Amino acid sequence: MVSETPLAVALISGGLDSMVAAALAHESGFRLLALSVDYNQRHRVELAAARRIASALGAERHVVLPLDLSAFGGSALTADITVPKSGVAPGIPVTYVPARNTIFLSLALGWAEAAGARDLFIGVNALDYSGYPDCRPEFISAFEGLAELATKAGVEGAPFRIHAPLQHMTKADIAREAARLGLDAGLSWSCYDPAPGGLHCGLCDSCRLRRRGFVEAGLLDPTAYAARP
């Protein structure tokens, strides 16, 4: 017997944002297919976090797809480029991975169409973030239009919906939402440049944004940092 509960593909990187987005999909009544991408990222420890999160959320299947973007380089996360540690600066930082969310959503779209899902969840937000162009509402809207044009399902009148439920949240909002959902934020990993001993470095953009979110939310930060700015 086929379940009448709708199915969604959730991109789970291992970070706090993707964990909350996937949990919101689950709360909304979706069965979850979890997709993580092993792109030979500097912070590969996040894949272990992704596995923990997918398991905790009861994903029906979790695919960790190998796709070595270090073959292209162009980012401090995929090439021998130093991760900045001096604070969040204006402009697009060197931790931007060229076209990453376009690539990831394309993979999620392919799986969704094959599995009969019409909903995709991604944990991007455009308020407290590092300035990546593929986190903006315009990108999400454009990709949804692309999905309708580029797929058999879309052409035949069964369009896809790209859900970005954190799009207009601050990091504090996201930390509060994690608490409301009863999530263990300690399962997630945010640091771009892991320190020895399994610690977050504490100084990269992602660590700074994460710490500030918990502070502004007035919540205990479960993260172990190697340093503080």
C-alpha atoms as a PDB file:
ATOM      1  CA  MET A   1       0.000   0.000   0.000  1.00  0.00           C
ATOM      2  CA  VAL A   2       1.408   3.373  -1.054  1.00  0.00           C
ATOM      3  CA  SER A   3       1.613   5.959   1.726  1.00  0.00           C
ATOM      4  CA  GLU A   4      -0.487   9.079   1.235  1.00  0.00           C
ATOM      5  CA  THR A   5       1.995  11.101   3.287  1.00  0.00           C
ATOM      6  CA  PRO A   6       3.923  13.396   0.910  1.00  0.00           C
ATOM      7  CA  LEU A   7       7.615  12.816   0.326  1.00  0.00           C
ATOM      8  CA  ALA A   8      10.280  15.533   0.320  1.00  0.00           C
ATOM      9  CA  VAL A   9      13.985  15.617  -0.453  1.00  0.00           C
ATOM     10  CA  ALA A  10      15.882  17.595   2.181  1.00  0.00           C
ATOM     11  CA  LEU A  11      19.435  18.789   1.598  1.00  0.00           C
ATOM     12  CA  ILE A  12      21.287  18.096   4.844  1.00  0.00           C
ATOM     13  CA  SER A  13      24.825  19.440   4.991  1.00  0.00           C
ATOM     14  CA  GLY A  14      25.322  18.747   8.682  1.00  0.00           C
ATOM     15  CA  GLY A  15      24.962  22.386   9.695  1.00  0.00           C
ATOM     16  CA  LEU A  16      22.407  23.916  12.021  1.00  0.00           C
ATOM     17  CA  ASP A  17      20.466  25.590   9.217  1.00  0.00           C
ATOM     18  CA  SER A  18      19.928  22.442   7.172  1.00  0.00           C
ATOM     19  CA  MET A  19      18.981  20.516  10.316  1.00  0.00           C
ATOM     20  CA  VAL A  20      16.277  23.039  11.191  1.00  0.00           C
ATOM     21  CA  ALA A  21      14.979  23.176   7.599  1.00  0.00           C
ATOM     22  CA  ALA A  22      14.704  19.376   7.443  1.00  0.00           C
ATOM     23  CA  ALA A  23      13.033  19.284  10.859  1.00  0.00           C
ATOM     24  CA  LEU A  24      10.472  21.823   9.647  1.00  0.00           C
ATOM     25  CA  ALA A  25       9.754  19.560   6.675  1.00  0.00           C
ATOM     26  CA  HIS A  26       9.210  16.687   9.088  1.00  0.00           C
ATOM     27  CA  GLU A  27       6.992  18.841  11.311  1.00  0.00           C
ATOM     28  CA  SER A  28       4.927  19.784   8.247  1.00  0.00           C
ATOM     29  CA  GLY A  29       4.122  16.126   7.676  1.00  0.00           C
ATOM     30  CA  PHE A  30       6.609  15.159   4.993  1.00  0.00           C
ATOM     31  CA  ARG A  31       8.394  11.842   4.844  1.00  0.00           C
ATOM     32  CA  LEU A  32      12.082  12.611   4.369  1.00  0.00           C
ATOM     33  CA  LEU A  33      14.669  11.611   1.847  1.00  0.00           C
ATOM     34  CA  ALA A  34      17.946  13.150   3.049  1.00  0.00           C
ATOM     35  CA  LEU A  35      20.668  14.155   0.599  1.00  0.00           C
ATOM     36  CA  SER A  36      24.205  15.150   1.573  1.00  0.00           C
ATOM     37  CA  VAL A  37      27.045  15.790  -0.849  1.00  0.00           C
ATOM     38  CA  ASP A  38      30.598  14.665  -0.192  1.00  0.00           C
ATOM     39  CA  TYR A  39      32.305  17.276  -2.337  1.00  0.00           C
ATOM     40  CA  ASN A  40      35.735  16.735  -0.767  1.00  0.00           C
ATOM     41  CA  GLN A  41      35.135  19.755   1.405  1.00  0.00           C
ATOM     42  CA  ARG A  42      37.745  20.889   3.892  1.00  0.00           C
ATOM     43  CA  HIS A  43      35.255  20.363   6.730  1.00  0.00           C
ATOM     44  CA  ARG A  44      34.337  16.772   5.883  1.00  0.00           C
ATOM     45  CA  VAL A  45      33.447  16.227   9.534  1.00  0.00           C
ATOM     46  CA  GLU A  46      30.106  17.816   8.653  1.00  0.00           C
ATOM     47  CA  LEU A  47      29.158  14.607   6.829  1.00  0.00           C
ATOM     48  CA  ALA A  48      29.224  12.695  10.109  1.00  0.00           C
ATOM     49  CA  ALA A  49      26.922  15.388  11.502  1.00  0.00           C
ATOM     50  CA  ALA A  50      24.632  14.979   8.498  1.00  0.00           C
ATOM     51  CA  ARG A  51      24.357  11.258   9.207  1.00  0.00           C
ATOM     52  CA  ARG A  52      23.461  11.950  12.836  1.00  0.00           C
ATOM     53  CA  ILE A  53      20.826  14.475  11.830  1.00  0.00           C
ATOM     54  CA  ALA A  54      19.235  12.278   9.143  1.00  0.00           C
ATOM     55  CA  SER A  55      18.976   9.453  11.660  1.00  0.00           C
ATOM     56  CA  ALA A  56      17.549  11.692  14.386  1.00  0.00           C
ATOM     57  CA  LEU A  57      14.882  13.017  12.007  1.00  0.00           C
ATOM     58  CA  GLY A  58      13.876   9.536  10.872  1.00  0.00           C
ATOM     59  CA  ALA A  59      14.781   9.953   7.213  1.00  0.00           C
ATOM     60  CA  GLU A  60      13.573   6.999   5.176  1.00  0.00           C
ATOM     61  CA  ARG A  61      16.830   7.053   3.237  1.00  0.00           C
ATOM     62  CA  HIS A  62      20.013   9.096   3.475  1.00  0.00           C
ATOM     63  CA  VAL A  63      22.244   9.334   0.432  1.00  0.00           C
ATOM     64  CA  VAL A  64      25.761  10.766   0.809  1.00  0.00           C
ATOM     65  CA  LEU A  65      26.644  11.418  -2.803  1.00  0.00           C
ATOM     66  CA  PRO A  66      30.325  11.712  -3.787  1.00  0.00           C
ATOM     67  CA  LEU A  67      31.019  14.639  -6.115  1.00  0.00           C
ATOM     68  CA  ASP A  68      34.581  15.911  -5.869  1.00  0.00           C
ATOM     69  CA  LEU A  69      34.369  19.671  -6.384  1.00  0.00           C
ATOM     70  CA  SER A  70      38.017  20.011  -5.379  1.00  0.00           C
ATOM     71  CA  ALA A  71      38.705  19.047  -9.005  1.00  0.00           C
ATOM     72  CA  PHE A  72      37.446  22.540  -9.850  1.00  0.00           C
ATOM     73  CA  GLY A  73      38.755  24.388  -6.776  1.00  0.00           C
ATOM     74  CA  GLY A  74      38.027  28.085  -6.589  1.00  0.00           C
ATOM     75  CA  SER A  75      37.091  28.133  -2.903  1.00  0.00           C
ATOM     76  CA  ALA A  76      38.779  27.967   0.481  1.00  0.00           C
ATOM     77  CA  LEU A  77      36.583  24.932   1.140  1.00  0.00           C
ATOM     78  CA  THR A  78      37.782  22.970  -1.905  1.00  0.00           C
ATOM     79  CA  ALA A  79      41.309  24.257  -2.581  1.00  0.00           C
ATOM     80  CA  ASP A  80      44.503  25.192  -0.753  1.00  0.00           C
ATOM     81  CA  ILE A  81      43.238  28.660   0.158  1.00  0.00           C
ATOM     82  CA  THR A  82      43.303  29.944   3.726  1.00  0.00           C
ATOM     83  CA  VAL A  83      39.941  30.210   5.477  1.00  0.00           C
ATOM     84  CA  PRO A  84      39.562  33.826   6.709  1.00  0.00           C
ATOM     85  CA  LYS A  85      39.516  34.195  10.488  1.00  0.00           C
ATOM     86  CA  SER A  86      39.311  37.971  10.943  1.00  0.00           C
ATOM     87  CA  GLY A  87      35.539  38.330  11.045  1.00  0.00           C
ATOM     88  CA  VAL A  88      32.594  38.575   8.684  1.00  0.00           C
ATOM     89  CA  ALA A  89      33.541  41.061   5.965  1.00  0.00           C
ATOM     90  CA  PRO A  90      31.450  42.665   3.197  1.00  0.00           C
ATOM     91  CA  GLY A  91      31.431  41.072  -0.239  1.00  0.00           C
ATOM     92  CA  ILE A  92      31.465  37.444  -1.308  1.00  0.00           C
ATOM     93  CA  PRO A  93      34.157  35.601   0.698  1.00  0.00           C
ATOM     94  CA  VAL A  94      36.626  32.990  -0.522  1.00  0.00           C
ATOM     95  CA  THR A  95      34.598  30.313   1.288  1.00  0.00           C
ATOM     96  CA  TYR A  96      31.985  30.634  -1.475  1.00  0.00           C
ATOM     97  CA  VAL A  97      31.991  27.393  -3.496  1.00  0.00           C
ATOM     98  CA  PRO A  98      31.217  28.201  -7.147  1.00  0.00           C
ATOM     99  CA  ALA A  99      27.574  27.359  -7.969  1.00  0.00           C
ATOM    100  CA  ARG A 100      27.310  25.021  -4.949  1.00  0.00           C
ATOM    101  CA  ASN A 101      23.612  25.422  -4.218  1.00  0.00           C
ATOM    102  CA  THR A 102      22.780  25.253  -7.914  1.00  0.00           C
ATOM    103  CA  ILE A 103      24.640  21.943  -8.099  1.00  0.00           C
ATOM    104  CA  PHE A 104      23.128  20.600  -4.875  1.00  0.00           C
ATOM    105  CA  LEU A 105      19.563  21.574  -5.765  1.00  0.00           C
ATOM    106  CA  SER A 106      19.996  20.020  -9.216  1.00  0.00           C
ATOM    107  CA  LEU A 107      20.984  16.738  -7.576  1.00  0.00           C
ATOM    108  CA  ALA A 108      18.079  16.974  -5.141  1.00  0.00           C
ATOM    109  CA  LEU A 109      15.739  17.717  -8.043  1.00  0.00           C
ATOM    110  CA  GLY A 110      16.914  14.633  -9.921  1.00  0.00           C
ATOM    111  CA  TRP A 111      16.302  12.415  -6.900  1.00  0.00           C
ATOM    112  CA  ALA A 112      12.942  14.042  -6.196  1.00  0.00           C
ATOM    113  CA  GLU A 113      11.703  13.405  -9.722  1.00  0.00           C
ATOM    114  CA  ALA A 114      12.923   9.806  -9.663  1.00  0.00           C
ATOM    115  CA  ALA A 115      11.292   9.184  -6.265  1.00  0.00           C
ATOM    116  CA  GLY A 116       8.005  10.887  -7.067  1.00  0.00           C
ATOM    117  CA  ALA A 117       8.588  13.752  -4.619  1.00  0.00           C
ATOM    118  CA  ARG A 118       7.569  17.285  -5.537  1.00  0.00           C
ATOM    119  CA  ASP A 119       9.010  19.165  -2.569  1.00  0.00           C
ATOM    120  CA  LEU A 120      12.640  20.079  -1.880  1.00  0.00           C
ATOM    121  CA  PHE A 121      13.914  21.665   1.344  1.00  0.00           C
ATOM    122  CA  ILE A 122      17.114  23.690   1.664  1.00  0.00           C
ATOM    123  CA  GLY A 123      18.402  25.610   4.683  1.00  0.00           C
ATOM    124  CA  VAL A 124      19.560  28.836   3.042  1.00  0.00           C
ATOM    125  CA  ASN A 125      18.928  32.216   4.624  1.00  0.00           C
ATOM    126  CA  ALA A 126      19.651  35.726   3.434  1.00  0.00           C
ATOM    127  CA  LEU A 127      19.927  37.717   6.674  1.00  0.00           C
ATOM    128  CA  ASP A 128      22.736  36.415   8.906  1.00  0.00           C
ATOM    129  CA  TYR A 129      24.889  34.706   6.288  1.00  0.00           C
ATOM    130  CA  SER A 130      28.217  35.148   4.520  1.00  0.00           C
ATOM    131  CA  GLY A 131      26.931  36.923   1.425  1.00  0.00           C
ATOM    132  CA  TYR A 132      26.723  33.944  -0.923  1.00  0.00           C
ATOM    133  CA  PRO A 133      24.642  34.777  -4.024  1.00  0.00           C
ATOM    134  CA  ASP A 134      23.007  31.335  -4.054  1.00  0.00           C
ATOM    135  CA  CYS A 135      21.325  31.966  -0.686  1.00  0.00           C
ATOM    136  CA  ARG A 136      19.103  34.787  -1.922  1.00  0.00           C
ATOM    137  CA  PRO A 137      15.314  34.569  -2.464  1.00  0.00           C
ATOM    138  CA  GLU A 138      15.830  35.483  -6.132  1.00  0.00           C
ATOM    139  CA  PHE A 139      17.943  32.369  -6.605  1.00  0.00           C
ATOM    140  CA  ILE A 140      15.400  30.070  -4.959  1.00  0.00           C
ATOM    141  CA  SER A 141      12.575  31.529  -7.054  1.00  0.00           C
ATOM    142  CA  ALA A 142      14.586  31.226 -10.260  1.00  0.00           C
ATOM    143  CA  PHE A 143      15.546  27.627  -9.533  1.00  0.00           C
ATOM    144  CA  GLU A 144      11.915  26.724  -8.932  1.00  0.00           C
ATOM    145  CA  GLY A 145      11.096  28.109 -12.370  1.00  0.00           C
ATOM    146  CA  LEU A 146      14.013  26.184 -13.872  1.00  0.00           C
ATOM    147  CA  ALA A 147      12.774  22.961 -12.270  1.00  0.00           C
ATOM    148  CA  GLU A 148       9.405  23.380 -13.965  1.00  0.00           C
ATOM    149  CA  LEU A 149      11.048  23.860 -17.367  1.00  0.00           C
ATOM    150  CA  ALA A 150      13.745  21.217 -17.054  1.00  0.00           C
ATOM    151  CA  THR A 151      11.840  18.152 -15.854  1.00  0.00           C
ATOM    152  CA  LYS A 152       9.302  15.727 -17.277  1.00  0.00           C
ATOM    153  CA  ALA A 153       7.171  16.216 -14.181  1.00  0.00           C
ATOM    154  CA  GLY A 154       7.206  19.978 -14.573  1.00  0.00           C
ATOM    155  CA  VAL A 155       6.353  19.887 -18.260  1.00  0.00           C
ATOM    156  CA  GLU A 156       3.482  17.482 -17.558  1.00  0.00           C
ATOM    157  CA  GLY A 157       1.944  19.800 -14.973  1.00  0.00           C
ATOM    158  CA  ALA A 158       3.389  18.520 -11.687  1.00  0.00           C
ATOM    159  CA  PRO A 159       5.751  21.335 -10.705  1.00  0.00           C
ATOM    160  CA  PHE A 160       8.284  21.211  -7.891  1.00  0.00           C
ATOM    161  CA  ARG A 161       8.265  23.432  -4.828  1.00  0.00           C
ATOM    162  CA  ILE A 162      11.567  24.651  -3.401  1.00  0.00           C
ATOM    163  CA  HIS A 163      11.114  25.339   0.311  1.00  0.00           C
ATOM    164  CA  ALA A 164      13.584  27.661   2.024  1.00  0.00           C
ATOM    165  CA  PRO A 165      11.838  28.074   5.399  1.00  0.00           C
ATOM    166  CA  LEU A 166      14.781  29.890   6.993  1.00  0.00           C
ATOM    167  CA  GLN A 167      15.096  32.397   4.174  1.00  0.00           C
ATOM    168  CA  HIS A 168      14.247  35.465   6.235  1.00  0.00           C
ATOM    169  CA  MET A 169      15.412  34.300   9.666  1.00  0.00           C
ATOM    170  CA  THR A 170      18.366  35.594  11.627  1.00  0.00           C
ATOM    171  CA  LYS A 171      20.767  33.117  13.221  1.00  0.00           C
ATOM    172  CA  ALA A 172      19.099  33.886  16.536  1.00  0.00           C
ATOM    173  CA  ASP A 173      15.731  33.011  15.002  1.00  0.00           C
ATOM    174  CA  ILE A 174      17.185  29.739  13.717  1.00  0.00           C
ATOM    175  CA  ALA A 175      18.658  28.865  17.119  1.00  0.00           C
ATOM    176  CA  ARG A 176      15.280  29.543  18.736  1.00  0.00           C
ATOM    177  CA  GLU A 177      13.533  27.437  16.114  1.00  0.00           C
ATOM    178  CA  ALA A 178      15.905  24.552  16.810  1.00  0.00           C
ATOM    179  CA  ALA A 179      14.994  24.820  20.495  1.00  0.00           C
ATOM    180  CA  ARG A 180      11.267  24.974  19.736  1.00  0.00           C
ATOM    181  CA  LEU A 181      11.538  21.848  17.595  1.00  0.00           C
ATOM    182  CA  GLY A 182      13.331  20.035  20.397  1.00  0.00           C
ATOM    183  CA  LEU A 183      16.474  19.527  18.329  1.00  0.00           C
ATOM    184  CA  ASP A 184      19.881  18.827  19.796  1.00  0.00           C
ATOM    185  CA  ALA A 185      21.916  21.581  18.158  1.00  0.00           C
ATOM    186  CA  GLY A 186      25.054  19.785  19.314  1.00  0.00           C
ATOM    187  CA  LEU A 187      24.455  17.189  16.589  1.00  0.00           C
ATOM    188  CA  SER A 188      25.199  19.817  13.938  1.00  0.00           C
ATOM    189  CA  TRP A 189      28.517  21.108  12.616  1.00  0.00           C
ATOM    190  CA  SER A 190      29.158  24.606  11.244  1.00  0.00           C
ATOM    191  CA  CYS A 191      32.930  25.237  11.249  1.00  0.00           C
ATOM    192  CA  TYR A 192      34.745  25.671   7.929  1.00  0.00           C
ATOM    193  CA  ASP A 193      38.182  24.890   9.346  1.00  0.00           C
ATOM    194  CA  PRO A 194      37.935  22.220  12.082  1.00  0.00           C
ATOM    195  CA  ALA A 195      40.458  22.447  14.915  1.00  0.00           C
ATOM    196  CA  PRO A 196      42.246  19.426  16.425  1.00  0.00           C
ATOM    197  CA  GLY A 197      40.253  17.413  18.916  1.00  0.00           C
ATOM    198  CA  GLY A 198      36.953  17.711  17.086  1.00  0.00           C
ATOM    199  CA  LEU A 199      36.508  21.388  17.951  1.00  0.00           C
ATOM    200  CA  HIS A 200      34.995  24.232  15.974  1.00  0.00           C
ATOM    201  CA  CYS A 201      37.777  26.747  15.246  1.00  0.00           C
ATOM    202  CA  GLY A 202      35.654  29.577  16.662  1.00  0.00           C
ATOM    203  CA  LEU A 203      37.033  32.213  14.298  1.00  0.00           C
ATOM    204  CA  CYS A 204      35.779  31.486  10.785  1.00  0.00           C
ATOM    205  CA  ASP A 205      32.668  33.271   9.485  1.00  0.00           C
ATOM    206  CA  SER A 206      30.471  30.267  10.101  1.00  0.00           C
ATOM    207  CA  CYS A 207      31.604  29.856  13.720  1.00  0.00           C
ATOM    208  CA  ARG A 208      31.130  33.565  14.419  1.00  0.00           C
ATOM    209  CA  LEU A 209      27.624  33.557  12.978  1.00  0.00           C
ATOM    210  CA  ARG A 210      26.722  30.398  14.887  1.00  0.00           C
ATOM    211  CA  ARG A 211      27.985  31.701  18.232  1.00  0.00           C
ATOM    212  CA  ARG A 212      26.311  35.081  17.756  1.00  0.00           C
ATOM    213  CA  GLY A 213      23.006  33.383  16.979  1.00  0.00           C
ATOM    214  CA  PHE A 214      22.949  31.482  20.260  1.00  0.00           C
ATOM    215  CA  VAL A 215      24.043  34.554  22.218  1.00  0.00           C
ATOM    216  CA  GLU A 216      21.379  36.782  20.663  1.00  0.00           C
ATOM    217  CA  ALA A 217      18.756  34.076  21.200  1.00  0.00           C
ATOM    218  CA  GLY A 218      19.714  33.837  24.871  1.00  0.00           C
ATOM    219  CA  LEU A 219      20.301  30.100  24.511  1.00  0.00           C
ATOM    220  CA  LEU A 220      23.094  27.839  25.678  1.00  0.00           C
ATOM    221  CA  ASP A 221      25.507  27.150  22.822  1.00  0.00           C
ATOM    222  CA  PRO A 222      26.409  23.437  22.885  1.00  0.00           C
ATOM    223  CA  THR A 223      29.363  23.995  20.540  1.00  0.00           C
ATOM    224  CA  ALA A 224      32.949  23.384  21.666  1.00  0.00           C
ATOM    225  CA  TYR A 225      35.169  26.120  20.205  1.00  0.00           C
ATOM    226  CA  ALA A 226      38.982  26.097  20.087  1.00  0.00           C
ATOM    227  CA  ALA A 227      39.184  29.885  20.271  1.00  0.00           C
ATOM    228  CA  ARG A 228      37.055  32.945  20.828  1.00  0.00           C
ATOM    229  CA  PRO A 229      37.468  36.266  18.987  1.00  0.00           C
END
